[in-house]
Every structure is written in structure tokens, then in C-alpha cells.
XYZ file of C-alpha atoms in Angstrom:
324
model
C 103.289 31.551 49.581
C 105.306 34.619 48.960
C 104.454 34.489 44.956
C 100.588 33.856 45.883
C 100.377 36.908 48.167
C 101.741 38.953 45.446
C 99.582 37.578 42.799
C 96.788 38.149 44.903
C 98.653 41.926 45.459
C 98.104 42.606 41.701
C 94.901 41.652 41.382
C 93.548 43.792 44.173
C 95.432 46.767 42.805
C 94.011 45.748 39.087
C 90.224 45.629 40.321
C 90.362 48.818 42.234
C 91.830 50.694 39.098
C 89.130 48.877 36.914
C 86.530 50.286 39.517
C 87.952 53.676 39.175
C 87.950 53.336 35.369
C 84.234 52.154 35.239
C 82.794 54.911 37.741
C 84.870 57.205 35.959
C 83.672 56.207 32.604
C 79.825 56.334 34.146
C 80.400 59.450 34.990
C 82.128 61.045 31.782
C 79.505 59.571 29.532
C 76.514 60.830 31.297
C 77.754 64.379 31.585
C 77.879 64.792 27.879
C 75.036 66.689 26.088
C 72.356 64.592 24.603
C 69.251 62.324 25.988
C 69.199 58.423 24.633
C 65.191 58.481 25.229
C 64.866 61.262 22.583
C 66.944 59.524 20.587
C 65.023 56.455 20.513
C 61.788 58.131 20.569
C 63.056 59.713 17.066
C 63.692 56.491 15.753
C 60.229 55.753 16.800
C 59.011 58.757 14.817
C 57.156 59.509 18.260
C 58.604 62.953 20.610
C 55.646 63.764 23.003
C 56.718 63.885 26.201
C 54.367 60.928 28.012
C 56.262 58.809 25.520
C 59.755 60.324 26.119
C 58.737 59.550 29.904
C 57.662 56.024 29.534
C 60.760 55.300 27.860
C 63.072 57.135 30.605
C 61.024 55.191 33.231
C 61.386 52.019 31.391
C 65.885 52.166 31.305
C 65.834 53.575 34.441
C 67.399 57.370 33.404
C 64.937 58.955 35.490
C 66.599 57.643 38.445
C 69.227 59.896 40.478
C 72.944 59.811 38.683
C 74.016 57.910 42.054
C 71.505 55.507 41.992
C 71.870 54.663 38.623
C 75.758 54.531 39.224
C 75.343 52.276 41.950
C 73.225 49.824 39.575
C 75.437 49.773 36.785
C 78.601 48.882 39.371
C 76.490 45.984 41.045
C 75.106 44.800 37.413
C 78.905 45.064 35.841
C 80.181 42.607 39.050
C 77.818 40.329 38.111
C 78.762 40.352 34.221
C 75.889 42.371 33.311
C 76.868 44.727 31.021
C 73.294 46.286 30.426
C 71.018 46.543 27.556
C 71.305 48.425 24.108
C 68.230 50.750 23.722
C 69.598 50.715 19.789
C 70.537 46.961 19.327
C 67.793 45.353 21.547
C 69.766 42.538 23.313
C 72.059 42.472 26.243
C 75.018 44.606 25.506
C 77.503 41.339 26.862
C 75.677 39.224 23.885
C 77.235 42.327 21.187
C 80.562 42.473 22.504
C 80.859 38.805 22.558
C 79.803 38.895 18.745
C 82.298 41.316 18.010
C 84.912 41.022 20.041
C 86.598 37.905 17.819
C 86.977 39.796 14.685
C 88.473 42.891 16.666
C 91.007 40.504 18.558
C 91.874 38.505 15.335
C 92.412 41.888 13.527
C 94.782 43.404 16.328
C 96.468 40.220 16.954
C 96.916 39.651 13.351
C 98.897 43.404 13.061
C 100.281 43.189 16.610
C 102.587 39.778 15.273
C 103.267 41.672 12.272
C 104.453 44.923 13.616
C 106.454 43.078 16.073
C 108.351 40.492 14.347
C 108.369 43.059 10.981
C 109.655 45.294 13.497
C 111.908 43.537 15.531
C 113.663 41.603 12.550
C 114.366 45.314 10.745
C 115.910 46.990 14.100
C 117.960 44.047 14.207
C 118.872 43.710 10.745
C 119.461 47.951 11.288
C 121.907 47.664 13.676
C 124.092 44.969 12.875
C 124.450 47.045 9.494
C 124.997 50.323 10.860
C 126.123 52.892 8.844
C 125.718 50.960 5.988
C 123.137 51.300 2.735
C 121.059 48.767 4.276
C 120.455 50.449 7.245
C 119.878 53.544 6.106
C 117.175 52.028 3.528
C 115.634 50.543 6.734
C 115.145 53.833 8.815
C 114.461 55.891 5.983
C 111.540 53.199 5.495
C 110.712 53.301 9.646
C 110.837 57.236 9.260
C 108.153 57.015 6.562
C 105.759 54.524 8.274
C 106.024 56.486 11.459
C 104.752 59.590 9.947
C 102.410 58.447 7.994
C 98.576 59.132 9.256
C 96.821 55.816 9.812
C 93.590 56.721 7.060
C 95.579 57.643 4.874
C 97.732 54.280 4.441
C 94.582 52.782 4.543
C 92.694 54.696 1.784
C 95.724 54.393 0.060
C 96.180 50.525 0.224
C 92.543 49.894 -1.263
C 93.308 52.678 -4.045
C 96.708 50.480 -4.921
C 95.454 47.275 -4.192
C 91.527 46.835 -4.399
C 91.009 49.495 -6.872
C 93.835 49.797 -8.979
C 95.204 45.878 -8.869
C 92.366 43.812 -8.077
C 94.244 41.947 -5.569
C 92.528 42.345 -2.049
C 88.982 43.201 -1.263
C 88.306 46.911 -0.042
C 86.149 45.961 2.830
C 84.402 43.586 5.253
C 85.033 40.661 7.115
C 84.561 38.113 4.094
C 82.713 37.764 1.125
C 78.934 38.083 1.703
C 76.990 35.138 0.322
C 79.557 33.284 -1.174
C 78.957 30.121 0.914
C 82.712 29.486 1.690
C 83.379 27.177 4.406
C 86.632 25.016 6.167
C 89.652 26.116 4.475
C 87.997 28.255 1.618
C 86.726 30.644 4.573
C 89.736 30.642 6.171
C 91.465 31.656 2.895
C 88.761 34.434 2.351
C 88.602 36.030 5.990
C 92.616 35.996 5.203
C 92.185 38.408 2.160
C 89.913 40.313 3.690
C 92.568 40.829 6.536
C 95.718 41.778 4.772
C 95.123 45.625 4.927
C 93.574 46.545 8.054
C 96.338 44.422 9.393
C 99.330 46.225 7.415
C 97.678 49.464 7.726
C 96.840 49.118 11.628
C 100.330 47.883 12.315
C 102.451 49.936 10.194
C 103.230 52.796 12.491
C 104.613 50.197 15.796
C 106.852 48.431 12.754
C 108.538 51.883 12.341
C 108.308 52.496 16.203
C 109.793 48.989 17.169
C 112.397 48.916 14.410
C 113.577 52.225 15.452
C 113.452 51.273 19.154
C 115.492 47.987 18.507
C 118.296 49.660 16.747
C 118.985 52.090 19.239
C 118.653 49.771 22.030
C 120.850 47.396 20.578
C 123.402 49.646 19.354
C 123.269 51.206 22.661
C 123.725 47.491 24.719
C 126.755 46.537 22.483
C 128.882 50.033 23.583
C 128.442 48.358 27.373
C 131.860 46.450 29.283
C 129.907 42.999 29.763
C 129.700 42.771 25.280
C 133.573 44.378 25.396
C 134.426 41.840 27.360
C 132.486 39.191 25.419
C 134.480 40.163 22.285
C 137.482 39.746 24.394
C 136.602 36.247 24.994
C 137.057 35.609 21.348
C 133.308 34.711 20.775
C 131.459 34.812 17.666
C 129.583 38.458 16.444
C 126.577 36.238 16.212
C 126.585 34.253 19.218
C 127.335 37.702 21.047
C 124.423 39.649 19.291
C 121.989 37.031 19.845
C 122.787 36.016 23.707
C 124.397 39.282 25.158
C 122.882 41.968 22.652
C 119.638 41.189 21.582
C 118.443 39.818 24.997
C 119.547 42.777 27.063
C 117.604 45.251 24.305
C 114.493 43.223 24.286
C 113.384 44.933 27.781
C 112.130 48.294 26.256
C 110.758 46.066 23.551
C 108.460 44.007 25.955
C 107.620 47.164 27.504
C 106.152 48.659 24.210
C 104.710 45.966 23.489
C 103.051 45.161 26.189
C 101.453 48.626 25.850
C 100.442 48.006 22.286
C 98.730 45.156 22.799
C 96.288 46.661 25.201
C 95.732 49.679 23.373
C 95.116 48.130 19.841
C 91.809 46.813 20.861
C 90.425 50.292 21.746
C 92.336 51.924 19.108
C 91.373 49.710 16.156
C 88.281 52.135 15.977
C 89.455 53.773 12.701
C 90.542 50.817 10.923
C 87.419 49.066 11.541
C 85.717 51.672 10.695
C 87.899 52.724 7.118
C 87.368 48.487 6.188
C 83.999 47.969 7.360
C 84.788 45.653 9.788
C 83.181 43.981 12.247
C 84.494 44.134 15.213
C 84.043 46.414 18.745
C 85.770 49.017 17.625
C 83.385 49.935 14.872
C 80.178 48.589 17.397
C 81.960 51.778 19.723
C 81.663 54.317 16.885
C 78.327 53.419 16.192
C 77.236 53.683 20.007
C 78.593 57.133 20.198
C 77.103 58.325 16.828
C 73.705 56.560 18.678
C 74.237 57.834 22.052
C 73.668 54.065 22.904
C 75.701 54.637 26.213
C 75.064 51.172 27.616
C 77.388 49.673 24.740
C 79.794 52.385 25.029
C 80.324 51.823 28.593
C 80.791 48.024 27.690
C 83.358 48.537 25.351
C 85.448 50.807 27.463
C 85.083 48.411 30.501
C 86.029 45.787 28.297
C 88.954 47.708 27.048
C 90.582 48.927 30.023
C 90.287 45.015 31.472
C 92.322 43.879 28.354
C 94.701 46.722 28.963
C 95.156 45.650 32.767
C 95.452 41.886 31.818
C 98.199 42.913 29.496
C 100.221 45.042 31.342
C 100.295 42.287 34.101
C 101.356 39.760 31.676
C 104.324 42.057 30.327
C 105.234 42.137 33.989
C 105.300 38.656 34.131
C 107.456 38.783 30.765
C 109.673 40.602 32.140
C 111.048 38.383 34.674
C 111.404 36.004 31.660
C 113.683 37.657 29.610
C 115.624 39.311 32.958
C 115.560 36.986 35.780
C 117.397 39.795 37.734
C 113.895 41.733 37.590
C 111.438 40.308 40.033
C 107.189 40.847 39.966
C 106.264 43.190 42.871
């Protein structure tokens, strides 16, 4: 009963912030300069103003802000998302499209920064002080500062370009017909360097957070006392070291996870590909603010559902910490 009423705690707490994020989003988006009806009515190669009017009329922007506010809220409860003036079709129907190649893409470089990550702050501290160690933070230090485009431009110039080894862009290879384990094989090529280049800066940040959390954890009495005890390095870096370290980890993680999906925008954008993240930039260049809204909404949700699962982690690795 007790662990029911404080799911049901969370969830209250996680729908009002979503509320507060979608009005708040509303609102942002339609104070910014620019009208969506003149846009389309460009597009249309039309700008007279009984046209502009008709179109206004027909979305509903020539309602009152409020009104229109309280639509979108009731609509977004009942998983309407809108419609795209630019894409003509219900703004849920796009996201759904996209929203696999965006989640394979940042679950694909979330793995990969962890474990990369992880493995090299462990490796880092067990070595400390040694040339192996400092080949591993000089490497961390380098990744960390390097700017996201320019990995990536630089990955296609070395490996597209130059070697011939990966393709430069997209989501596989257009009109080749592949299909079982041949498109599997080619949507993996096509991944290797918006993965690598989207998670190369949390590989530096987790490799540098696991070697100073570790070597921080094995300076405290309860390891002392486990090297007193006569037991093996290993056994005590793996149960008494690692374990207690991996808290901050989870943490991070847990944040990175949410905030890949809304900031894979520039990688999908740098590879051409297909996923929500790209569908955002292209709303905003558009002033399509129906799909904008959508993929913010669906962004923050993610965000939420992750931080309540890294919660829920927590208690995992600590038993001593407890969900409130």
C-alpha cells in the first residue's frame, strides 16, 4: 500500500510538471515573431489578406491566446498532438515516424558512452598514476573539449571521404532493396558516426566521473578495513569500490538519457538523419509550431520517465536509499 501511494505520489508530481512544461512551451512559442498563415500562404504563392484570413480561421489562430491554450491542453490529454500546416497529417502520425530512428540513434551512443565510459574510469583508476592512466584522461580531456560538429565533420572527412569506410549520411542506402539481415547490416553503417560523434563527449564525462569517484570511495574506512580482511584488490574494487561509485554514475546517466533525445538535433541534422530531432529543426526553420510543440511535449515526457526510472535505479544499486 505504502509503495502504491508513492507511485501514485510521483506520478501526480510528474503530470503537473508536464502541464507546466506544455503551457509553458504554448506560451514561449507563440510569443515569438512570425505568423504560420503567412508562411503557408507564401508557399501557396498567394499573400492577400482574405486568403491569409481564411487560413487563420481555418487552424484556429484567430482565436484568443487563452482559448487556443485551453484547446491545445484538452487536445494534448487526449493524445492529440495537432496538425502540421507544413506536413499535412496529424503531428502524432510524424513523431511516431520519427521517433524510432531518433531513439535507436541515442540509445545506440547512450550504451556506448556509458560502457566506453565506465570501462575507461575504471581501467583509470585502478592504474593511477601510471602511463595508462594518464593516456586515458589525456584521451577524456580531448573528447570533452571537443565541439560536437566538429567531430562529426571530421569523422566523414576521415572516414567517408578520405577511407571509404562508412557512409556520410542518412538512415540507409536509398534504393538498394536491402532487407532481413542485409538492412540490418546497412542501417548499422549508417549508424557508426552519429553514434561515436553524439556520444563522445559523456565517454570523456563518465570516464572522468568514474575515476574520481572511485578513487575517492577506496580512501574511505569500510575499503581500509576490507583490505584488512585480507581480501582480494579485485573482489574489493568490484563489490566495495565500484558499487559505492556507481551512484553519481546513475545519476548522470539518468540525465543523459533524457536529454539525448532533444539534444540529438545537431547530429541528425550534420548526418541527415531521420529522426525528431531533425523533424524539430525543420519545424522551427517552418514556423510549423504544432510539430514543435509535439516534439518538446514529447521530450520533456521522456525526460520525466527517465528521471523516475533512475530513481528507481537507485534503490537498486543502494538499498539504503529509498523512492520518496
Amino acid at each position: 500500500m505504502k509503495i502504491i501511494t508513492r507511485i501514485a505520489g510521483r506520478l501526480v508530481k510528474a503530470a503537473i510538471v508536464l502541464l507546466a512544461i506544455l503551457v509553458l512551451n504554448f506560451l514561449l512559442i507563440h510569443s515569438a515573431p512570425g505568423d504560420p498563415a503567412t508562411v503557408m500562404a507564401g508557399e501557396a504563392g498567394a499573400t492577400d489578406e482574405l486568403f491569409l484570413e481564411q487560413l487563420r480561421i481555418k487552424f484556429g489562430l484567430d482565436q484568443p491566446l487563452y482559448v487556443q491554450l485551453w484547446k491545445y491542453v484538452s487536445d494534448v490529454a487526449r493524445l492529440d498532438l495537432g496538425f502540421s500546416y507544413r506536413q499535412q497529417m496529424p503531428v502524432l502520425d510524424l513523431i511516431l515516424d520519427r521517433l524510432p530512428a531518433t531513439l535507436l540513434l541515442t540509445g545506440s551512443a547512450f550504451l556506448v558512452s556509458l560502457v566506453l565510459g565506465v570501462l575507461a574510469g575504471v581501467l583509470a583508476a585502478s592504474r593511477v598514476g601510471r602511463w595508462s592512466d594518464t593516456l586515458i584522461s589525456t584521451v577524456a580531456l580531448i573528447f570533452y573539449a571537443t565541439p560536437l560538429f566538429w567531430a562529426a565533420l571530421m569523422g566523414v572527412l576521415l572516414f567517408s571521404v578520405t577511407l571509404g569506410w562508412l557512409p556520410p549520411f542518412g538512415f540507409e542506402t536509398v534504393g538498394a532493396g536491402y532487407t532481413g539481415m542485409a538492412r540490418a547490416m546497412d542501417i548499422a553503417r549508417h549508424l557508426v558516426l552519429p553514434a561515436v560523434s553524439l556520444g563522445l563527449f559523456f565517454t570523456a564525462v563518465y570516464s572522468r566521473m568514474t575515476r574520481a569517484s572511485m578513487l575517492e570511495v577506496s580512501q574511505m574506512d569500510f575499503v581500509k578495513t576490507a583490505r584488512a580482511k585480507g581480501l582480494s584488490p579485485r573482489l574489493i574494487q568490484r563489490r566495495h569500490v565500484l558499487r559505492n561509485a556507481l551512484l553519481p554514475i546513475v545519476t548522470l546517466a539518468g540525465l543523459q538519457a533524457g536529454q539525448l533525445v532533444g539534444g540529438a538535433v545537431l547530429t541528425e541534422t550534420v548526418f541527415a538523419w531521420p529522426g525528431i530531432g531533425r523533424l524539430m529543426f525543420e519545424a522551427l526553420a517552418q514556423r510549423d509550431y504544432n510539430v514543435l510543440l509535439g516534439v518538446f511535449f514529447v521530450s520533456a515526457a521522456m525526460v520525466i520517465v527517465f528521471n523516475m526510472i533512475t530513481d528507481l535505479i537507485y534503490g537498486i544499486v543502494d538499498p539504503r536509499i529509498r523512492v520518496q
